[in-house]
Coordinates of C-alpha atoms and ligand atoms in Angstrom, one line a residue:
X1 CA 32.8 -87.8 -98.8
X2 CA 35.3 -85.0 -98.6
X3 CA 34.3 -83.1 -101.7
X4 CA 32.5 -79.9 -100.8
X5 CA 30.3 -80.2 -103.9
X6 CA 28.8 -83.4 -102.5
X7 CA 25.3 -82.8 -100.9
X8 CA 24.7 -84.7 -97.8
X9 CA 21.4 -86.7 -97.4
X10 CA 20.8 -85.8 -93.8
X11 CA 18.4 -82.8 -93.8
X12 CA 19.5 -81.3 -90.5
X13 CA 23.1 -81.4 -91.6
X14 CA 22.4 -79.9 -95.0
X15 CA 20.3 -77.2 -93.4
X16 CA 23.1 -76.2 -91.1
X17 CA 25.7 -76.2 -93.9
X18 CA 23.4 -74.0 -96.0
X19 CA 22.7 -71.6 -93.2
X20 CA 26.4 -71.1 -92.4
X21 CA 27.2 -70.6 -96.1
X22 CA 24.5 -68.0 -96.3
X23 CA 25.6 -66.2 -93.1
X24 CA 29.4 -66.4 -93.9
X25 CA 29.3 -65.9 -97.7
X26 CA 32.4 -63.7 -97.5
X27 CA 34.5 -66.2 -95.6
X28 CA 35.6 -68.8 -98.2
X29 CA 38.3 -70.4 -96.1
X30 CA 35.9 -70.8 -93.1
X31 CA 33.2 -72.3 -95.3
X32 CA 35.7 -74.7 -96.9
X33 CA 36.9 -75.9 -93.4
X34 CA 33.4 -76.1 -92.0
X35 CA 32.0 -78.0 -95.0
X36 CA 34.9 -80.4 -95.1
X37 CA 34.3 -81.4 -91.5
X38 CA 30.5 -81.4 -91.5
X39 CA 30.0 -83.5 -94.6
X40 CA 32.1 -86.2 -93.1
X41 CA 30.0 -86.3 -89.9
X42 CA 26.9 -87.5 -91.6
X43 CA 27.0 -91.1 -90.2
X44 CA 27.2 -89.8 -86.6
X45 CA 24.6 -87.0 -87.1
X46 CA 22.3 -89.5 -88.8
X47 CA 22.4 -91.6 -85.6
X48 CA 21.9 -88.8 -83.1
X49 CA 19.9 -86.4 -85.2
X50 CA 17.1 -85.6 -82.8
X51 CA 19.5 -85.2 -79.8
X52 CA 21.7 -82.8 -81.7
X53 CA 18.9 -80.9 -83.3
X54 CA 17.1 -80.3 -80.0
X55 CA 20.1 -78.5 -78.6
X56 CA 21.2 -76.8 -81.9
X57 CA 24.5 -78.5 -81.5
X58 CA 25.8 -78.0 -85.0
X59 CA 24.6 -74.4 -85.2
X60 CA 26.5 -73.7 -82.0
X61 CA 29.6 -75.6 -83.1
X62 CA 29.9 -73.5 -86.2
X63 CA 29.4 -70.1 -84.4
X64 CA 32.5 -68.8 -82.5
X65 CA 31.8 -68.2 -78.8
X66 CA 33.5 -64.8 -79.3
X67 CA 35.6 -62.9 -81.9
X68 CA 37.7 -59.9 -80.8
X69 CA 39.1 -57.5 -83.3
X70 CA 41.2 -54.5 -82.4
X71 CA 43.5 -51.7 -83.7
X72 CA 47.2 -52.2 -83.4
X73 CA 49.1 -48.9 -83.9
X74 CA 52.9 -49.0 -83.8
X75 CA 55.9 -46.8 -84.7
X76 CA 58.2 -47.9 -87.5
X77 CA 61.9 -47.1 -87.5
X78 CA 61.3 -43.9 -89.4
X79 CA 59.0 -42.7 -86.7
X80 CA 55.9 -43.1 -88.9
X81 CA 52.8 -44.5 -87.3
X82 CA 51.6 -47.8 -88.8
X83 CA 48.2 -49.4 -88.1
X84 CA 47.3 -53.0 -88.4
X85 CA 44.3 -55.1 -87.4
X86 CA 44.6 -57.7 -84.6
X87 CA 42.1 -60.6 -83.9
X88 CA 41.4 -63.4 -81.5
X89 CA 38.8 -65.9 -82.4
X90 CA 37.7 -67.8 -79.3
X91 CA 35.8 -70.6 -81.1
X92 CA 35.0 -73.3 -78.6
X93 CA 35.9 -73.7 -74.9
X94 CA 33.9 -76.8 -74.1
X95 CA 37.0 -79.0 -73.5
X96 CA 39.4 -76.4 -71.9
X97 CA 40.7 -72.9 -72.2
X98 CA 40.8 -71.6 -75.8
X99 CA 44.1 -72.7 -77.3
X100 CA 45.7 -72.0 -80.6
X101 CA 48.4 -70.0 -82.4
X102 CA 48.8 -66.4 -83.6
X103 CA 49.5 -65.8 -87.3
X104 CA 51.2 -62.7 -88.5
X105 CA 50.9 -62.5 -92.3
X106 CA 49.5 -59.9 -94.7
X107 CA 46.8 -62.3 -95.8
X108 CA 45.3 -62.7 -92.3
X109 CA 41.6 -61.8 -92.1
X110 CA 38.5 -63.1 -90.2
X111 CA 37.8 -65.9 -92.6
X112 CA 41.3 -67.4 -92.3
X113 CA 41.3 -67.1 -88.5
X114 CA 37.8 -68.7 -88.3
X115 CA 38.9 -71.6 -90.5
X116 CA 42.0 -72.0 -88.3
X117 CA 40.0 -71.7 -85.1
X118 CA 37.4 -74.2 -86.3
X119 CA 40.1 -76.7 -87.2
X120 CA 41.8 -76.2 -83.9
X121 CA 38.7 -77.3 -81.9
X122 CA 38.9 -80.7 -83.6
X123 CA 42.7 -80.9 -83.5
X124 CA 42.8 -80.1 -79.8
X125 CA 40.1 -82.6 -79.0
X126 CA 42.2 -85.3 -80.7
X127 CA 45.2 -84.6 -78.5
X128 CA 43.3 -86.0 -75.5
X129 CA 44.4 -83.0 -73.5
X130 CA 42.1 -80.3 -71.9
X131 CA 42.2 -77.5 -74.5
X132 CA 39.5 -75.7 -76.4
X133 CA 39.9 -74.2 -79.9
X134 CA 41.0 -70.7 -80.8
X135 CA 43.2 -68.7 -83.1
X136 CA 44.4 -65.2 -83.6
X137 CA 46.8 -62.9 -85.4
X138 CA 47.2 -59.9 -87.5
X139 CA 47.6 -58.7 -91.1
X140 CA 51.0 -57.4 -90.0
X141 CA 53.8 -58.4 -92.4
X142 CA 57.0 -59.4 -90.4
X143 CA 59.1 -59.6 -93.6
X144 CA 61.8 -57.0 -93.8
X145 CA 61.0 -55.5 -90.4
X146 CA 63.8 -54.7 -87.9
X147 CA 63.9 -56.4 -84.5
X148 CA 62.8 -53.2 -82.9
X149 CA 59.8 -52.9 -85.2
X150 CA 58.8 -56.5 -84.4
X151 CA 59.1 -55.7 -80.7
X152 CA 57.0 -52.5 -80.9
X153 CA 54.4 -54.3 -82.9
X154 CA 54.2 -57.2 -80.5
X155 CA 54.0 -54.8 -77.5
X156 CA 51.1 -52.9 -79.1
X157 CA 49.3 -56.1 -80.1
X158 CA 49.6 -57.5 -76.5
X159 CA 48.5 -54.3 -74.9
X160 CA 45.1 -55.0 -76.3
X161 CA 45.1 -58.8 -76.4
X162 CA 46.0 -59.1 -72.7
X163 CA 42.5 -58.0 -71.8
X164 CA 41.1 -61.2 -73.2
X165 CA 43.6 -64.0 -72.4
X166 CA 44.9 -65.8 -69.3
X167 CA 46.2 -69.3 -68.4
X168 CA 42.7 -70.5 -67.6
X169 CA 41.0 -68.4 -70.3
X170 CA 42.8 -68.4 -73.6
X171 CA 46.4 -69.4 -74.3
X172 CA 47.9 -68.2 -77.6
X173 CA 51.1 -69.6 -79.2
X174 CA 53.0 -69.3 -82.5
X175 CA 51.9 -70.0 -86.1
X176 CA 53.1 -68.5 -89.4
X177 CA 55.3 -65.4 -88.7
X178 CA 55.2 -66.0 -85.0
X179 CA 58.1 -67.9 -83.4
X180 CA 60.3 -67.7 -80.3
X181 CA 61.3 -64.1 -80.8
X182 CA 57.7 -62.9 -81.1
X183 CA 56.5 -65.0 -78.2
X184 CA 59.3 -63.5 -76.0
X185 CA 58.2 -59.9 -76.8
X186 CA 54.5 -60.8 -76.3
X187 CA 55.2 -62.5 -73.0
X188 CA 57.3 -59.5 -71.7
X189 CA 54.5 -57.1 -72.4
X190 CA 51.9 -59.3 -70.8
X191 CA 54.0 -59.6 -67.7
X192 CA 54.7 -55.9 -67.5
X193 CA 51.0 -54.9 -67.9
X194 CA 49.6 -57.6 -65.5
X195 CA 52.5 -57.4 -63.0
X196 CA 52.1 -61.2 -62.6
X197 CA 54.2 -64.1 -63.7
X198 CA 51.5 -66.2 -65.4
X199 CA 53.8 -68.4 -67.4
X200 CA 50.9 -70.6 -68.8
X201 CA 49.3 -67.7 -70.7
X202 CA 51.5 -68.3 -73.8
X203 CA 53.2 -71.4 -75.1
X204 CA 56.3 -71.7 -77.3
X205 CA 58.2 -69.7 -74.7
X206 CA 62.0 -69.8 -74.4
X207 CA 63.5 -72.5 -72.2
X208 CA 64.8 -69.9 -69.8
X209 CA 61.4 -68.5 -68.9
X210 CA 58.9 -71.4 -68.8
X211 CA 59.2 -73.0 -72.3
X212 CA 59.1 -76.7 -72.8
X213 CA 61.8 -78.8 -74.4
X214 CA 60.7 -80.3 -77.7
X215 CA 58.0 -77.6 -78.4
X216 CA 60.2 -76.1 -81.2
X217 CA 60.4 -79.5 -82.9
X218 CA 57.0 -80.8 -81.9
X219 CA 54.8 -80.1 -84.9
X220 CA 57.4 -81.5 -87.4
X221 CA 58.4 -84.4 -85.3
X222 CA 54.8 -85.2 -84.5
X223 CA 53.9 -85.2 -88.2
X224 CA 56.6 -87.8 -88.8
X225 CA 55.4 -89.9 -85.8
X226 CA 51.9 -89.9 -87.3
X227 CA 53.3 -90.7 -90.7
X228 CA 55.4 -93.6 -89.3
X229 CA 52.2 -95.1 -87.7
X230 CA 50.1 -94.6 -90.9
X231 CA 52.7 -96.3 -93.0
X232 CA 53.2 -99.1 -90.5
X233 CA 49.4 -99.8 -90.5
X234 CA 49.7 -100.1 -94.3
X235 CA 52.7 -102.4 -94.4
X236 CA 55.2 -99.6 -95.3
X237 CA 57.9 -97.5 -93.6
X238 CA 60.0 -94.4 -94.1
X239 CA 63.4 -96.0 -94.6
X240 CA 64.9 -95.1 -97.9
X241 CA 61.8 -93.1 -99.1
X242 CA 62.1 -89.8 -101.0
X243 CA 60.4 -86.8 -99.5
X244 CA 59.4 -83.3 -100.6
X245 CA 58.4 -80.6 -98.2
X246 CA 56.7 -77.3 -99.0
X247 CA 57.8 -74.5 -96.7
X248 CA 61.0 -74.0 -94.8
X249 CA 59.7 -72.6 -91.6
X250 CA 59.3 -74.1 -88.1
X251 CA 57.1 -77.1 -89.1
X252 CA 59.0 -77.9 -92.4
X253 CA 62.5 -77.8 -90.8
X254 CA 61.6 -80.3 -88.0
X255 CA 59.6 -82.5 -90.3
X256 CA 62.7 -82.8 -92.4
X257 CA 64.9 -83.5 -89.4
X258 CA 62.8 -86.4 -88.2
X259 CA 62.3 -87.7 -91.8
X260 CA 66.1 -88.0 -92.0
X261 CA 66.2 -89.7 -88.6
X262 CA 63.7 -92.3 -89.9
X263 CA 66.0 -93.0 -92.9
X264 CA 64.2 -91.0 -95.6
X265 CA 65.8 -88.4 -97.9
X266 CA 64.5 -84.9 -98.4
X267 CA 64.9 -83.9 -102.0
X268 CA 63.2 -80.5 -102.0
X269 CA 62.0 -77.7 -99.7
X270 CA 60.5 -74.3 -100.5
X271 CA 59.4 -70.8 -99.4
X272 CA 56.7 -68.6 -101.0
X273 CA 59.1 -67.6 -103.8
X274 CA 60.3 -71.0 -105.0
X275 CA 62.0 -74.3 -104.2
X276 CA 65.4 -75.9 -104.1
X277 CA 66.1 -79.4 -105.3
X278 CA 69.2 -81.2 -104.0
X279 CA 69.7 -84.7 -105.3
X280 CA 72.0 -85.5 -102.5
X281 CA 69.4 -84.6 -99.9
X282 CA 68.7 -81.1 -98.6
X283 CA 71.3 -80.1 -96.1
X284 CA 69.3 -79.0 -93.0
X285 CA 72.1 -77.2 -91.2
X286 CA 72.2 -74.8 -94.2
X287 CA 68.4 -74.4 -94.2
X288 CA 68.5 -73.6 -90.5
X289 CA 71.2 -71.1 -91.0
X290 CA 69.3 -69.3 -93.8
X291 CA 65.9 -69.4 -92.2
X292 CA 66.4 -69.5 -88.4
X293 CA 69.5 -67.3 -88.2
X294 CA 69.6 -65.0 -91.2
X295 CA 65.8 -64.9 -91.9
X296 CA 66.7 -65.1 -95.6
X297 CA 65.3 -66.6 -98.8
X298 CA 65.6 -70.3 -99.7
X299 CA 67.3 -69.3 -103.0
X300 CA 70.4 -68.5 -100.9
X301 CA 70.9 -72.3 -100.5
X302 CA 72.7 -72.0 -103.9
X303 CA 75.4 -69.9 -102.2
X304 CA 76.2 -72.9 -100.1
X305 CA 75.4 -75.8 -102.6
X306 CA 76.0 -74.5 -106.1
X307 CA 75.0 -77.8 -107.6
X308 CA 71.5 -77.6 -106.2
X309 CA 68.7 -76.3 -108.4
X310 CA 66.4 -73.4 -107.6
X311 CA 63.0 -73.0 -109.3
X312 CA 60.9 -69.9 -109.0
X313 CA 57.1 -70.5 -108.5
X314 CA 54.9 -69.7 -111.4
X315 CA 51.4 -70.8 -112.3
X316 CA 49.0 -72.8 -110.2
X317 CA 51.4 -75.6 -109.2
X318 CA 54.1 -74.6 -106.7
X319 CA 57.6 -75.6 -108.0
X320 CA 58.3 -78.0 -105.1
X321 CA 55.5 -80.3 -106.1
X322 CA 57.1 -80.9 -109.5
X323 CA 59.9 -82.9 -107.8
X324 CA 59.3 -86.6 -108.0
X325 CA 59.0 -88.1 -104.5
X326 CA 57.1 -90.8 -102.5
X327 CA 56.2 -88.9 -99.4
X328 CA 54.7 -85.4 -99.7
X329 CA 54.7 -83.1 -96.7
X330 CA 52.9 -79.8 -97.2
X331 CA 54.2 -77.6 -94.4
X332 CA 53.6 -74.0 -95.6
X333 CA 50.0 -72.7 -95.9
X334 CA 46.4 -73.4 -96.8
X335 CA 45.3 -74.5 -100.3
X336 CA 48.8 -75.2 -101.4
X337 CA 47.9 -78.5 -103.2
X338 CA 45.0 -78.2 -105.7
X339 CA 43.6 -81.0 -107.9
X340 CA 46.1 -80.2 -110.7
X341 CA 49.0 -80.5 -108.3
X342 CA 47.5 -83.7 -106.8
X343 CA 47.4 -85.3 -110.3
X344 CA 51.1 -84.5 -110.8
X345 CA 52.0 -86.0 -107.4
X346 CA 50.1 -89.2 -108.0
X347 CA 51.5 -89.5 -111.5
X348 CA 55.0 -89.1 -110.0
X349 CA 54.4 -92.0 -107.6
X350 CA 53.4 -90.5 -104.3
X351 CA 52.4 -93.1 -101.7
X352 CA 51.6 -90.8 -98.8
X353 CA 50.7 -87.2 -98.0
X354 CA 51.0 -85.8 -94.5
X355 CA 49.6 -82.3 -93.8
X356 CA 52.0 -80.4 -91.6
X357 CA 50.2 -77.2 -92.5
X358 CA 46.5 -76.5 -91.8
X359 CA 44.2 -77.3 -94.7
X360 CA 47.0 -77.3 -97.3
X361 CA 45.1 -79.6 -99.6
X362 CA 41.9 -78.5 -101.4
X363 CA 38.9 -80.8 -101.0
X364 CA 39.0 -82.1 -104.6
X365 CA 42.7 -82.9 -104.2
X366 CA 42.0 -84.8 -101.0
X367 CA 39.4 -86.8 -102.8
X368 CA 41.8 -87.5 -105.6
X369 CA 44.5 -88.8 -103.3
X370 CA 42.0 -91.1 -101.5
X371 CA 40.6 -92.4 -104.7
X372 CA 44.1 -93.2 -106.0
X373 CA 45.0 -95.1 -102.8
X374 CA 47.5 -92.5 -101.6
X375 CA 47.6 -92.6 -97.8
X376 CA 46.4 -89.3 -96.5
X377 CA 47.1 -87.9 -93.1
X378 CA 44.8 -84.9 -92.4
X379 CA 46.3 -81.8 -90.7
X380 CA 44.0 -81.7 -87.8
X381 CA 45.4 -85.1 -86.7
X382 CA 48.9 -85.1 -88.2
X383 CA 50.0 -81.7 -87.1
X384 CA 48.5 -81.9 -83.6
X385 CA 51.9 -82.5 -82.1
X386 CA 52.6 -78.8 -81.8
X387 CA 49.5 -77.9 -79.8
X388 CA 49.8 -81.1 -77.8
X389 CA 53.3 -80.1 -76.7
X390 CA 51.9 -76.7 -75.9
X391 CA 49.5 -78.3 -73.6
X392 CA 52.4 -80.2 -72.0
X393 CA 54.1 -76.8 -71.6
X394 CA 51.0 -75.5 -69.8
X395 CA 51.1 -78.6 -67.6
X396 CA 54.7 -78.0 -66.7
X397 CA 54.0 -74.3 -66.0
X398 CA 51.1 -75.3 -63.6
X399 CA 53.4 -77.8 -61.8
X400 CA 56.3 -75.2 -61.7
X401 CA 58.5 -78.1 -62.8
X402 CA 59.9 -79.3 -66.2
X403 CA 60.3 -82.6 -67.8
X404 CA 63.5 -83.5 -69.6
X405 CA 63.8 -83.9 -73.3
X406 CA 63.2 -87.6 -73.5
X407 CA 60.2 -87.4 -71.2
X408 CA 58.5 -84.8 -73.4
X409 CA 59.5 -86.5 -76.7
X410 CA 58.1 -89.8 -75.5
X411 CA 54.8 -88.2 -74.4
X412 CA 54.6 -86.5 -77.9
X413 CA 55.2 -89.8 -79.6
X414 CA 52.6 -91.5 -77.4
X415 CA 50.1 -88.8 -78.2
X416 CA 50.6 -89.0 -82.0
X417 CA 50.5 -92.7 -82.0
X418 CA 47.2 -92.6 -80.0
X419 CA 45.7 -90.0 -82.4
X420 CA 46.5 -92.2 -85.3
X421 CA 44.9 -95.2 -83.6
X422 CA 41.8 -93.2 -82.7
X423 CA 41.4 -92.0 -86.3
X424 CA 41.9 -95.5 -87.7
X425 CA 39.4 -96.9 -85.2
X426 CA 36.7 -94.3 -85.8
X427 CA 37.0 -94.6 -89.6
X428 CA 36.6 -98.4 -89.4
X429 CA 33.7 -98.2 -87.0
X430 CA 31.7 -96.1 -89.5
X431 CA 32.7 -98.1 -92.6
X432 CA 35.4 -95.9 -93.9
X433 CA 38.5 -98.1 -93.2
X434 CA 41.7 -96.4 -94.2
X435 CA 40.0 -92.9 -94.6
X436 CA 41.8 -91.0 -91.8
X437 CA 40.0 -87.7 -92.8
X438 CA 36.7 -89.2 -91.8
X439 CA 38.3 -90.9 -88.9
X440 CA 39.8 -87.7 -87.5
X441 CA 36.7 -85.7 -87.9
X442 CA 34.4 -88.2 -86.3
X443 CA 36.7 -89.1 -83.4
X444 CA 37.1 -85.4 -82.5
X445 CA 33.5 -84.5 -83.0
X446 CA 32.2 -87.2 -80.7
X447 CA 34.2 -85.9 -77.8
X448 CA 33.3 -82.2 -78.5
X449 CA 29.6 -83.1 -78.9
X450 CA 29.6 -84.9 -75.6
X451 CA 31.3 -82.1 -73.8
X452 CA 28.9 -79.5 -75.3
X453 CA 25.8 -81.5 -74.5
X454 CA 26.9 -82.0 -70.9
X455 CA 27.3 -78.3 -70.4
X456 CA 23.9 -77.3 -71.6
X457 CA 22.8 -74.7 -74.1
X458 CA 25.4 -71.9 -73.6
Ligands
NDP501 P1 56.6 -70.3 -90.4 O1 56.3 -68.9 -90.5 O2 57.7 -70.8 -89.6 O3 56.9 -70.8 -91.9 C1 55.9 -70.7 -93.0 C2 56.5 -71.3 -94.2 O4 55.5 -71.4 -95.2 C3 57.6 -70.3 -94.8 O5 58.6 -71.1 -95.4 C4 56.8 -69.5 -95.8 O6 57.6 -68.9 -96.8 C5 55.9 -70.6 -96.4 N1 54.8 -70.1 -97.2 C6 54.7 -70.3 -98.5 N2 53.6 -69.7 -98.9 C7 53.1 -69.0 -97.9 C8 51.9 -68.2 -97.8 N3 51.2 -67.9 -98.8 N4 51.6 -67.8 -96.6 C9 52.4 -68.0 -95.6 N5 53.5 -68.8 -95.6 C10 53.9 -69.3 -96.8 O7 55.2 -71.0 -90.0 P2 55.1 -72.5 -89.4 O8 56.1 -73.4 -89.9 O9 54.8 -72.4 -88.0 O10 53.6 -72.9 -90.1 C11 53.5 -73.6 -91.3 C12 52.1 -74.2 -91.4 O11 52.0 -75.2 -90.3 C13 50.9 -73.3 -91.2 O12 49.9 -73.8 -92.0 C14 50.6 -73.4 -89.8 O13 49.2 -73.0 -89.5 C15 50.8 -74.9 -89.5 N6 51.0 -75.3 -88.2 C16 52.0 -74.7 -87.4 C17 52.2 -75.2 -86.1 C18 53.2 -74.7 -85.2 O14 53.4 -75.2 -84.1 N7 54.0 -73.7 -85.6 C19 51.3 -76.3 -85.5 C20 50.4 -76.9 -86.5 C21 50.3 -76.4 -87.7 P3 57.9 -67.4 -96.8 O15 59.0 -67.2 -95.8 O16 58.3 -67.1 -98.2 O17 56.7 -66.6 -96.4
2IT502 O1 48.0 -74.8 -85.8 C1 48.4 -75.1 -84.7 O2 48.1 -76.1 -84.1 C2 49.4 -74.2 -84.1 N1 49.8 -73.2 -84.7 C3 50.0 -74.4 -82.7 C4 49.0 -73.9 -81.6 C5 49.5 -74.0 -80.2 O3 48.7 -73.5 -79.4 O4 50.6 -74.5 -79.9

């Protein structure tokens, strides 16, 4: 059902998949995300085929409303002009203003941003909040750049982006390589150019200038709230479980924090170079010091805990996934867990996988987990806590008021619990009990399809 090689029987659906593949042949990540979603929608499309076909619903759903691409020139510290490419993919605004993060990473291209924007439509629908789907970013590499270089880049990026965004139009936030520092510089430039304090134009802001409590923690905490519900529904819990987490950025750190709160033990974390293994449980204060304060490499953990083990990545299985654990939380990037890795994880006794990252598991690996009865929490549901809390930040900005920590955290917990219940229910309704991949896609799609149909052919 989730394997992209599987042909669907419904002719309309297959025709749309084929057309998108033909048109977007050079966008492998987008095709992967599109095919993963569309193949799971077959039971719904089968039921409403004529209705959807008449209004070209799937054709419109797979075509972004707008893609903006622009030049980003900036001066480095040596006075040399550098040029990057910026993007914003405004994929679908049927449910609310386009909403989704900005990614700054050298790998960024249109395919990656279309995959992320497409996923975001569904994720945002699942939150139950009024936000459409979008994503943006740049091939800019923040690694090794000075604070001033980051600021000049963000200012140049926003000088162009500000033409296309607004609190009722499109609301960017962070993603890989974009955190509180970058959002601050982006917001400052937006405010200077527009001469207007439109706090709701960006989320993930600092608490002093319109940010929301819990937004920093939200994706990681939300992932664990979803995991708690998924385990509970299957007669399990997190207490005493061993955990491995890929990544050591925003999502990974706060996933680890909540995992500890729920009584689990994090044995390993990673960055793009390699992983650390600490049999006593990874010390998060040290990880925060290395990553949030020093912006260093995870290998530096050994300077603090000499008994820990560092393994450099090599080959097609990232080192962190060779650590034996029960709960697997991929919180780094896409296509991190392939079939080979999935087989190792299952052989090592994994009981559940929770995608903190977007599309970290390849389709054949997802299939393998599900076949082997490993509980699988798909990213568009399990990592929706970040964008949900962004929507709560927008709500607070509109009210010109802020909720306290417990209020936001309780709302986040409620939203994640609800998302789990909706995925569980939709899966069951269509005969896929326990398959939260199918459940998430169908629950989200039904809402988007209704909103699109109601608004006519636009
Ligand atoms: P960060 O930039 O804070 O951290 C990214 C982490 O992933 C770093 O540890 C990075 O290591 C690691 N990584 C490993 N391989 C790669 C690679 N090839 N490309 C990029 N990073 C890599 O990002 P976030 O924690 O915000 O994002 C992590 C994932 O979670 C992404 O998939 C993102 O789309 C998703 N996500 C984020 C949300 C948010 O609110 N921030 C919300 C929902 C999903 P290194 O430092 O070596 O590059
Ligand atoms: O992938 C994601 O959901 C994010 N990077 C967060 C987006 C947001 O608008 O908070």
